[in-house]
Amino acid sequence: HAMYFNRKHNRVGHLFQNRYKSILCQEDAYILELVRYIHLNPLRAKTIPDLKFLDKYTYSGHAAIMGKKKNNWQDTDYVLKLFNSRLSLARRRYREYVKKGISEGKRPDLIGGGLVRSAGGWDALKGLRKIKAYMKGDERILGDSDFVEMVLKACQDEFDRRYLLKSGGYDFYTVVDRVAQVLGMNRAEVLSSGRQPHKVHARSLLCFWASRELGMSMVQLSKHLKISQPTASQSATRGEKVAKENKLKLLKNK
């Protein structure tokens, strides 16, 4: 089907290539505009005739916000409370806001590119790339220049930290030994399976430090610990709580 579709529409690549993606959005300045822009996609694409049809359109989150359908995964209250605490008034104001966006058409500034703007435009960004300057997340950050720079700095700090750890000899088994040390266990106990609380805490802390500090993927962790990827992810989440509650740090001098 993908080959047929590509030939018919003169395109290349996977059928759903670039159809699903995520960007980091600056909440205060952009979230409402982005919600409106996304929900108006069916109208811009002429899939539906008008806003009245969009109010009940099954394949858009707009209908859920308007109370015409329910998506268990969609937090409609989050959006509505930005307009008013009263539900009926919030929905009316939200709809008016969406209606005003119909005439705007396509908005390239709302599909990423905050970094492009902060870098001085495409020409400046291309110039940085020519000299091999490394900038993370080109078009996946939506916000003003200060927000973009803050995100990039956080990413760079994390990248630098992981590099320092790895260059200092830290690997999976170094983290295992550190977990054993802070929890008063040995390496074999940390790596062993079991539902005893101390073993669960140990593996959870291990998954958290290995993923957060070393950048190991859940695939790698699942292979090391012989567990499923979802279990590794859940363990890392628990491990963050263990680390915070007990004020545990991977590095002794931190």
mmCIF file of C-alpha atoms in Angstrom:
data_model
loop_
_atom_site.group_PDB
_atom_site.id
_atom_site.type_symbol
_atom_site.label_atom_id
_atom_site.label_comp_id
_atom_site.label_asym_id
_atom_site.label_seq_id
_atom_site.Cartn_x
_atom_site.Cartn_y
_atom_site.Cartn_z
ATOM 1 C CA HIS A 1 0.000 0.000 0.000
ATOM 2 C CA ALA A 2 2.836 2.401 0.855
ATOM 3 C CA MET A 3 4.475 1.866 -2.547
ATOM 4 C CA TYR A 4 1.149 2.409 -4.347
ATOM 5 C CA PHE A 5 0.409 5.550 -2.318
ATOM 6 C CA ASN A 6 3.866 7.003 -2.962
ATOM 7 C CA ARG A 7 3.658 6.393 -6.705
ATOM 8 C CA LYS A 8 0.171 7.873 -6.934
ATOM 9 C CA HIS A 9 1.049 11.001 -4.974
ATOM 10 C CA ASN A 10 4.610 11.375 -6.260
ATOM 11 C CA ARG A 11 6.264 11.103 -2.858
ATOM 12 C CA VAL A 12 8.973 9.011 -1.190
ATOM 13 C CA GLY A 13 9.651 7.567 2.254
ATOM 14 C CA HIS A 14 7.599 5.732 4.837
ATOM 15 C CA LEU A 15 3.851 6.230 4.572
ATOM 16 C CA PHE A 16 3.610 7.992 7.932
ATOM 17 C CA GLN A 17 7.007 9.677 7.757
ATOM 18 C CA ASN A 18 6.915 13.069 9.520
ATOM 19 C CA ARG A 19 3.206 12.622 10.248
ATOM 20 C CA TYR A 20 3.734 12.156 13.965
ATOM 21 C CA LYS A 21 6.304 14.196 15.848
ATOM 22 C CA SER A 22 6.679 16.160 19.050
ATOM 23 C CA ILE A 23 8.141 19.545 19.844
ATOM 24 C CA LEU A 24 8.971 21.229 23.129
ATOM 25 C CA CYS A 25 6.627 24.172 23.629
ATOM 26 C CA GLN A 26 7.001 27.224 25.863
ATOM 27 C CA GLU A 27 3.783 27.067 27.873
ATOM 28 C CA ASP A 28 2.908 30.678 28.656
ATOM 29 C CA ALA A 29 3.527 32.209 25.260
ATOM 30 C CA TYR A 30 2.614 29.489 22.807
ATOM 31 C CA ILE A 31 0.450 26.706 24.215
ATOM 32 C CA LEU A 32 -2.955 28.182 23.318
ATOM 33 C CA GLU A 33 -1.861 29.179 19.845
ATOM 34 C CA LEU A 34 -0.477 25.713 19.270
ATOM 35 C CA VAL A 35 -3.670 24.011 20.501
ATOM 36 C CA ARG A 36 -5.739 26.184 18.187
ATOM 37 C CA TYR A 37 -3.449 25.625 15.231
ATOM 38 C CA ILE A 38 -3.478 21.838 15.616
ATOM 39 C CA HIS A 39 -7.249 21.653 16.051
ATOM 40 C CA LEU A 40 -7.809 23.735 12.918
ATOM 41 C CA ASN A 41 -5.775 21.337 10.756
ATOM 42 C CA PRO A 42 -8.882 19.564 9.352
ATOM 43 C CA LEU A 43 -10.346 22.916 8.275
ATOM 44 C CA ARG A 44 -7.132 24.058 6.583
ATOM 45 C CA ALA A 45 -6.912 20.716 4.792
ATOM 46 C CA LYS A 46 -10.546 21.123 3.677
ATOM 47 C CA THR A 47 -11.370 17.737 5.198
ATOM 48 C CA ILE A 48 -14.407 19.328 6.825
ATOM 49 C CA PRO A 49 -16.518 22.332 5.735
ATOM 50 C CA ASP A 50 -16.715 24.627 8.749
ATOM 51 C CA LEU A 51 -16.210 25.191 12.478
ATOM 52 C CA LYS A 52 -19.659 23.834 13.309
ATOM 53 C CA PHE A 53 -18.652 20.510 11.772
ATOM 54 C CA LEU A 54 -15.318 20.649 13.635
ATOM 55 C CA ASP A 55 -17.211 20.921 16.943
ATOM 56 C CA LYS A 56 -18.325 17.296 16.530
ATOM 57 C CA TYR A 57 -15.525 15.997 14.296
ATOM 58 C CA THR A 58 -14.417 12.618 15.640
ATOM 59 C CA TYR A 59 -10.787 12.845 14.579
ATOM 60 C CA SER A 60 -9.874 16.046 16.403
ATOM 61 C CA GLY A 61 -9.327 16.900 20.050
ATOM 62 C CA HIS A 62 -11.426 20.030 19.533
ATOM 63 C CA ALA A 63 -14.668 18.023 19.820
ATOM 64 C CA ALA A 64 -13.547 16.676 23.201
ATOM 65 C CA ILE A 65 -12.864 20.181 24.490
ATOM 66 C CA MET A 66 -16.320 21.212 23.291
ATOM 67 C CA GLY A 67 -17.842 18.279 25.202
ATOM 68 C CA LYS A 68 -19.115 16.454 22.113
ATOM 69 C CA LYS A 69 -17.009 13.355 22.746
ATOM 70 C CA LYS A 70 -14.677 11.977 25.413
ATOM 71 C CA ASN A 71 -11.048 10.945 25.075
ATOM 72 C CA ASN A 72 -9.788 9.329 28.272
ATOM 73 C CA TRP A 73 -6.234 10.314 27.370
ATOM 74 C CA GLN A 74 -7.006 14.000 26.684
ATOM 75 C CA ASP A 75 -6.761 16.585 29.464
ATOM 76 C CA THR A 76 -9.460 19.015 28.323
ATOM 77 C CA ASP A 77 -9.612 20.772 31.703
ATOM 78 C CA TYR A 78 -6.042 21.973 31.274
ATOM 79 C CA VAL A 79 -6.992 23.979 28.177
ATOM 80 C CA LEU A 80 -10.409 25.140 29.361
ATOM 81 C CA LYS A 81 -9.099 26.489 32.678
ATOM 82 C CA LEU A 82 -6.884 28.849 30.715
ATOM 83 C CA PHE A 83 -10.074 30.582 29.546
ATOM 84 C CA ASN A 84 -12.306 30.484 32.640
ATOM 85 C CA SER A 85 -13.053 28.395 35.715
ATOM 86 C CA ARG A 86 -16.704 28.037 34.673
ATOM 87 C CA LEU A 87 -17.047 25.225 32.140
ATOM 88 C CA SER A 88 -19.739 26.762 29.917
ATOM 89 C CA LEU A 89 -18.011 30.141 29.736
ATOM 90 C CA ALA A 90 -14.617 28.525 29.166
ATOM 91 C CA ARG A 91 -15.941 26.530 26.218
ATOM 92 C CA ARG A 92 -17.554 29.604 24.681
ATOM 93 C CA ARG A 93 -14.376 31.656 24.978
ATOM 94 C CA TYR A 94 -12.247 28.787 23.718
ATOM 95 C CA ARG A 95 -14.466 28.400 20.638
ATOM 96 C CA GLU A 96 -14.303 32.140 19.942
ATOM 97 C CA TYR A 97 -10.537 31.942 20.185
ATOM 98 C CA VAL A 98 -10.407 29.022 17.741
ATOM 99 C CA LYS A 99 -12.727 30.849 15.340
ATOM 100 C CA LYS A 100 -10.392 33.851 15.217
ATOM 101 C CA GLY A 101 -7.578 31.579 14.077
ATOM 102 C CA ILE A 102 -9.349 30.320 10.947
ATOM 103 C CA SER A 103 -8.293 33.325 8.865
ATOM 104 C CA GLU A 104 -4.612 32.953 9.797
ATOM 105 C CA GLY A 105 -4.015 29.966 7.504
ATOM 106 C CA LYS A 106 -0.713 28.123 7.764
ATOM 107 C CA ARG A 107 1.677 29.280 10.478
ATOM 108 C CA PRO A 108 5.274 28.093 9.903
ATOM 109 C CA ASP A 109 6.191 29.735 13.216
ATOM 110 C CA LEU A 110 3.949 27.270 15.058
ATOM 111 C CA ILE A 111 5.476 24.065 13.769
ATOM 112 C CA GLY A 112 8.871 24.492 15.418
ATOM 113 C CA GLY A 113 11.724 26.776 14.503
ATOM 114 C CA GLY A 114 12.216 28.679 17.745
ATOM 115 C CA LEU A 115 15.877 27.795 17.548
ATOM 116 C CA VAL A 116 15.996 29.054 13.979
ATOM 117 C CA ARG A 117 14.680 32.442 15.098
ATOM 118 C CA SER A 118 17.014 32.665 18.065
ATOM 119 C CA ALA A 119 19.992 31.790 15.872
ATOM 120 C CA GLY A 120 19.239 34.650 13.503
ATOM 121 C CA GLY A 121 17.337 32.829 10.767
ATOM 122 C CA TRP A 122 18.078 29.998 8.356
ATOM 123 C CA ASP A 123 21.164 31.638 6.867
ATOM 124 C CA ALA A 124 22.784 32.036 10.266
ATOM 125 C CA LEU A 125 21.888 28.485 11.240
ATOM 126 C CA LYS A 126 23.283 27.088 8.000
ATOM 127 C CA GLY A 127 26.460 29.034 8.649
ATOM 128 C CA LEU A 128 26.812 27.433 12.057
ATOM 129 C CA ARG A 129 26.342 24.006 10.517
ATOM 130 C CA LYS A 130 28.999 24.676 7.907
ATOM 131 C CA ILE A 131 31.560 25.200 10.640
ATOM 132 C CA LYS A 132 30.198 22.098 12.391
ATOM 133 C CA ALA A 133 28.742 23.963 15.349
ATOM 134 C CA TYR A 134 26.473 21.599 17.271
ATOM 135 C CA MET A 135 22.986 22.823 18.060
ATOM 136 C CA LYS A 136 20.490 20.334 19.433
ATOM 137 C CA GLY A 137 16.831 20.082 18.367
ATOM 138 C CA ASP A 138 16.789 22.437 15.393
ATOM 139 C CA GLU A 139 13.033 22.716 14.834
ATOM 140 C CA ARG A 140 11.642 20.940 17.865
ATOM 141 C CA ILE A 141 11.617 23.844 20.310
ATOM 142 C CA LEU A 142 8.787 26.362 20.125
ATOM 143 C CA GLY A 143 9.334 29.493 22.166
ATOM 144 C CA ASP A 144 11.148 32.805 22.407
ATOM 145 C CA SER A 145 14.930 33.049 22.233
ATOM 146 C CA ASP A 146 15.432 32.997 26.025
ATOM 147 C CA PHE A 147 13.355 29.814 26.346
ATOM 148 C CA VAL A 148 15.181 28.126 23.480
ATOM 149 C CA GLU A 149 18.583 29.026 24.898
ATOM 150 C CA MET A 150 17.562 27.746 28.346
ATOM 151 C CA VAL A 151 16.477 24.392 26.881
ATOM 152 C CA LEU A 152 19.642 24.093 24.814
ATOM 153 C CA LYS A 153 21.810 24.879 27.825
ATOM 154 C CA ALA A 154 20.058 22.166 29.845
ATOM 155 C CA CYS A 155 20.604 19.700 27.002
ATOM 156 C CA GLN A 156 24.246 20.684 26.684
ATOM 157 C CA ASP A 157 24.815 20.426 30.442
ATOM 158 C CA GLU A 158 23.348 16.912 30.414
ATOM 159 C CA PHE A 159 25.440 15.976 27.376
ATOM 160 C CA ASP A 160 28.597 17.310 29.061
ATOM 161 C CA ARG A 161 27.812 15.464 32.305
ATOM 162 C CA ARG A 162 27.344 12.143 30.512
ATOM 163 C CA TYR A 163 30.566 12.666 28.602
ATOM 164 C CA LEU A 164 32.482 13.364 31.813
ATOM 165 C CA LEU A 165 31.043 10.291 33.520
ATOM 166 C CA LYS A 166 31.892 7.995 30.622
ATOM 167 C CA SER A 167 35.347 9.486 30.155
ATOM 168 C CA GLY A 168 35.891 8.953 33.882
ATOM 169 C CA GLY A 169 35.271 5.240 33.487
ATOM 170 C CA TYR A 170 31.639 5.095 34.503
ATOM 171 C CA ASP A 171 29.657 2.312 32.849
ATOM 172 C CA PHE A 172 26.729 0.072 33.742
ATOM 173 C CA TYR A 173 28.707 -2.005 36.230
ATOM 174 C CA THR A 174 30.219 1.064 37.875
ATOM 175 C CA VAL A 175 26.677 2.229 38.538
ATOM 176 C CA VAL A 176 25.763 -1.239 39.854
ATOM 177 C CA ASP A 177 28.629 -1.026 42.341
ATOM 178 C CA ARG A 178 27.598 2.474 43.412
ATOM 179 C CA VAL A 179 24.017 1.297 44.014
ATOM 180 C CA ALA A 180 25.344 -1.617 46.061
ATOM 181 C CA GLN A 181 27.494 0.758 48.094
ATOM 182 C CA VAL A 182 24.791 3.296 48.980
ATOM 183 C CA LEU A 183 22.211 0.597 49.790
ATOM 184 C CA GLY A 184 24.557 -1.711 51.713
ATOM 185 C CA MET A 185 24.318 -4.597 49.256
ATOM 186 C CA ASN A 186 26.661 -6.474 46.939
ATOM 187 C CA ARG A 187 26.713 -6.537 43.143
ATOM 188 C CA ALA A 188 25.018 -9.933 42.890
ATOM 189 C CA GLU A 189 22.112 -8.788 45.053
ATOM 190 C CA VAL A 190 21.568 -5.653 42.975
ATOM 191 C CA LEU A 191 21.463 -7.668 39.752
ATOM 192 C CA SER A 192 19.367 -10.526 41.103
ATOM 193 C CA SER A 193 15.647 -10.757 40.446
ATOM 194 C CA GLY A 194 13.098 -10.814 43.212
ATOM 195 C CA ARG A 195 10.242 -8.831 44.681
ATOM 196 C CA GLN A 196 11.808 -8.131 48.037
ATOM 197 C CA PRO A 197 11.624 -4.362 48.696
ATOM 198 C CA HIS A 198 15.401 -3.899 48.993
ATOM 199 C CA LYS A 199 15.986 -5.622 45.633
ATOM 200 C CA VAL A 200 13.228 -3.638 43.928
ATOM 201 C CA HIS A 201 14.690 -0.383 45.286
ATOM 202 C CA ALA A 202 18.159 -1.357 44.129
ATOM 203 C CA ARG A 203 17.139 -2.207 40.562
ATOM 204 C CA SER A 204 14.954 0.892 40.401
ATOM 205 C CA LEU A 205 17.814 3.145 41.471
ATOM 206 C CA LEU A 206 20.102 1.357 39.020
ATOM 207 C CA CYS A 207 17.692 1.937 36.123
ATOM 208 C CA PHE A 208 17.277 5.591 37.067
ATOM 209 C CA TRP A 209 20.982 6.382 37.337
ATOM 210 C CA ALA A 210 21.941 4.334 34.279
ATOM 211 C CA SER A 211 19.314 6.006 32.095
ATOM 212 C CA ARG A 212 19.472 9.540 33.480
ATOM 213 C CA GLU A 213 23.181 9.868 34.170
ATOM 214 C CA LEU A 214 24.736 7.599 31.536
ATOM 215 C CA GLY A 215 22.046 7.965 28.893
ATOM 216 C CA MET A 216 21.462 4.230 28.564
ATOM 217 C CA SER A 217 18.302 3.259 26.704
ATOM 218 C CA MET A 218 15.538 1.075 28.093
ATOM 219 C CA VAL A 219 16.474 -1.504 25.464
ATOM 220 C CA GLN A 220 20.002 -1.702 26.877
ATOM 221 C CA LEU A 221 18.760 -1.880 30.459
ATOM 222 C CA SER A 222 16.219 -4.587 29.652
ATOM 223 C CA LYS A 223 18.986 -6.736 28.152
ATOM 224 C CA HIS A 224 21.314 -6.234 31.109
ATOM 225 C CA LEU A 225 18.639 -7.001 33.693
ATOM 226 C CA LYS A 226 16.650 -9.522 31.631
ATOM 227 C CA ILE A 227 13.414 -7.582 32.030
ATOM 228 C CA SER A 228 10.980 -6.017 29.568
ATOM 229 C CA GLN A 229 11.414 -2.462 28.319
ATOM 230 C CA PRO A 230 8.224 -1.225 30.047
ATOM 231 C CA THR A 231 9.468 -2.741 33.312
ATOM 232 C CA ALA A 232 12.802 -0.960 32.894
ATOM 233 C CA SER A 233 10.996 2.324 32.291
ATOM 234 C CA GLN A 234 8.767 1.856 35.336
ATOM 235 C CA SER A 235 11.805 0.954 37.429
ATOM 236 C CA ALA A 236 13.588 4.141 36.360
ATOM 237 C CA THR A 237 10.568 6.182 37.434
ATOM 238 C CA ARG A 238 10.547 4.465 40.829
ATOM 239 C CA GLY A 239 14.295 4.929 41.053
ATOM 240 C CA GLU A 240 13.986 8.684 40.739
ATOM 241 C CA LYS A 241 11.701 8.677 43.763
ATOM 242 C CA VAL A 242 14.127 6.457 45.706
ATOM 243 C CA ALA A 243 17.006 8.811 44.903
ATOM 244 C CA LYS A 244 15.088 11.938 45.918
ATOM 245 C CA GLU A 245 13.587 10.540 49.109
ATOM 246 C CA ASN A 246 16.945 9.217 50.316
ATOM 247 C CA LYS A 247 19.033 12.068 48.851
ATOM 248 C CA LEU A 248 21.230 9.634 46.938
ATOM 249 C CA LYS A 249 23.721 10.801 44.307
ATOM 250 C CA LEU A 250 25.680 8.781 41.786
ATOM 251 C CA LEU A 251 28.826 10.842 42.295
ATOM 252 C CA LYS A 252 30.206 10.829 45.813
ATOM 253 C CA ASN A 253 31.200 14.489 45.762
ATOM 254 C CA LYS A 254 27.789 15.695 44.553
#
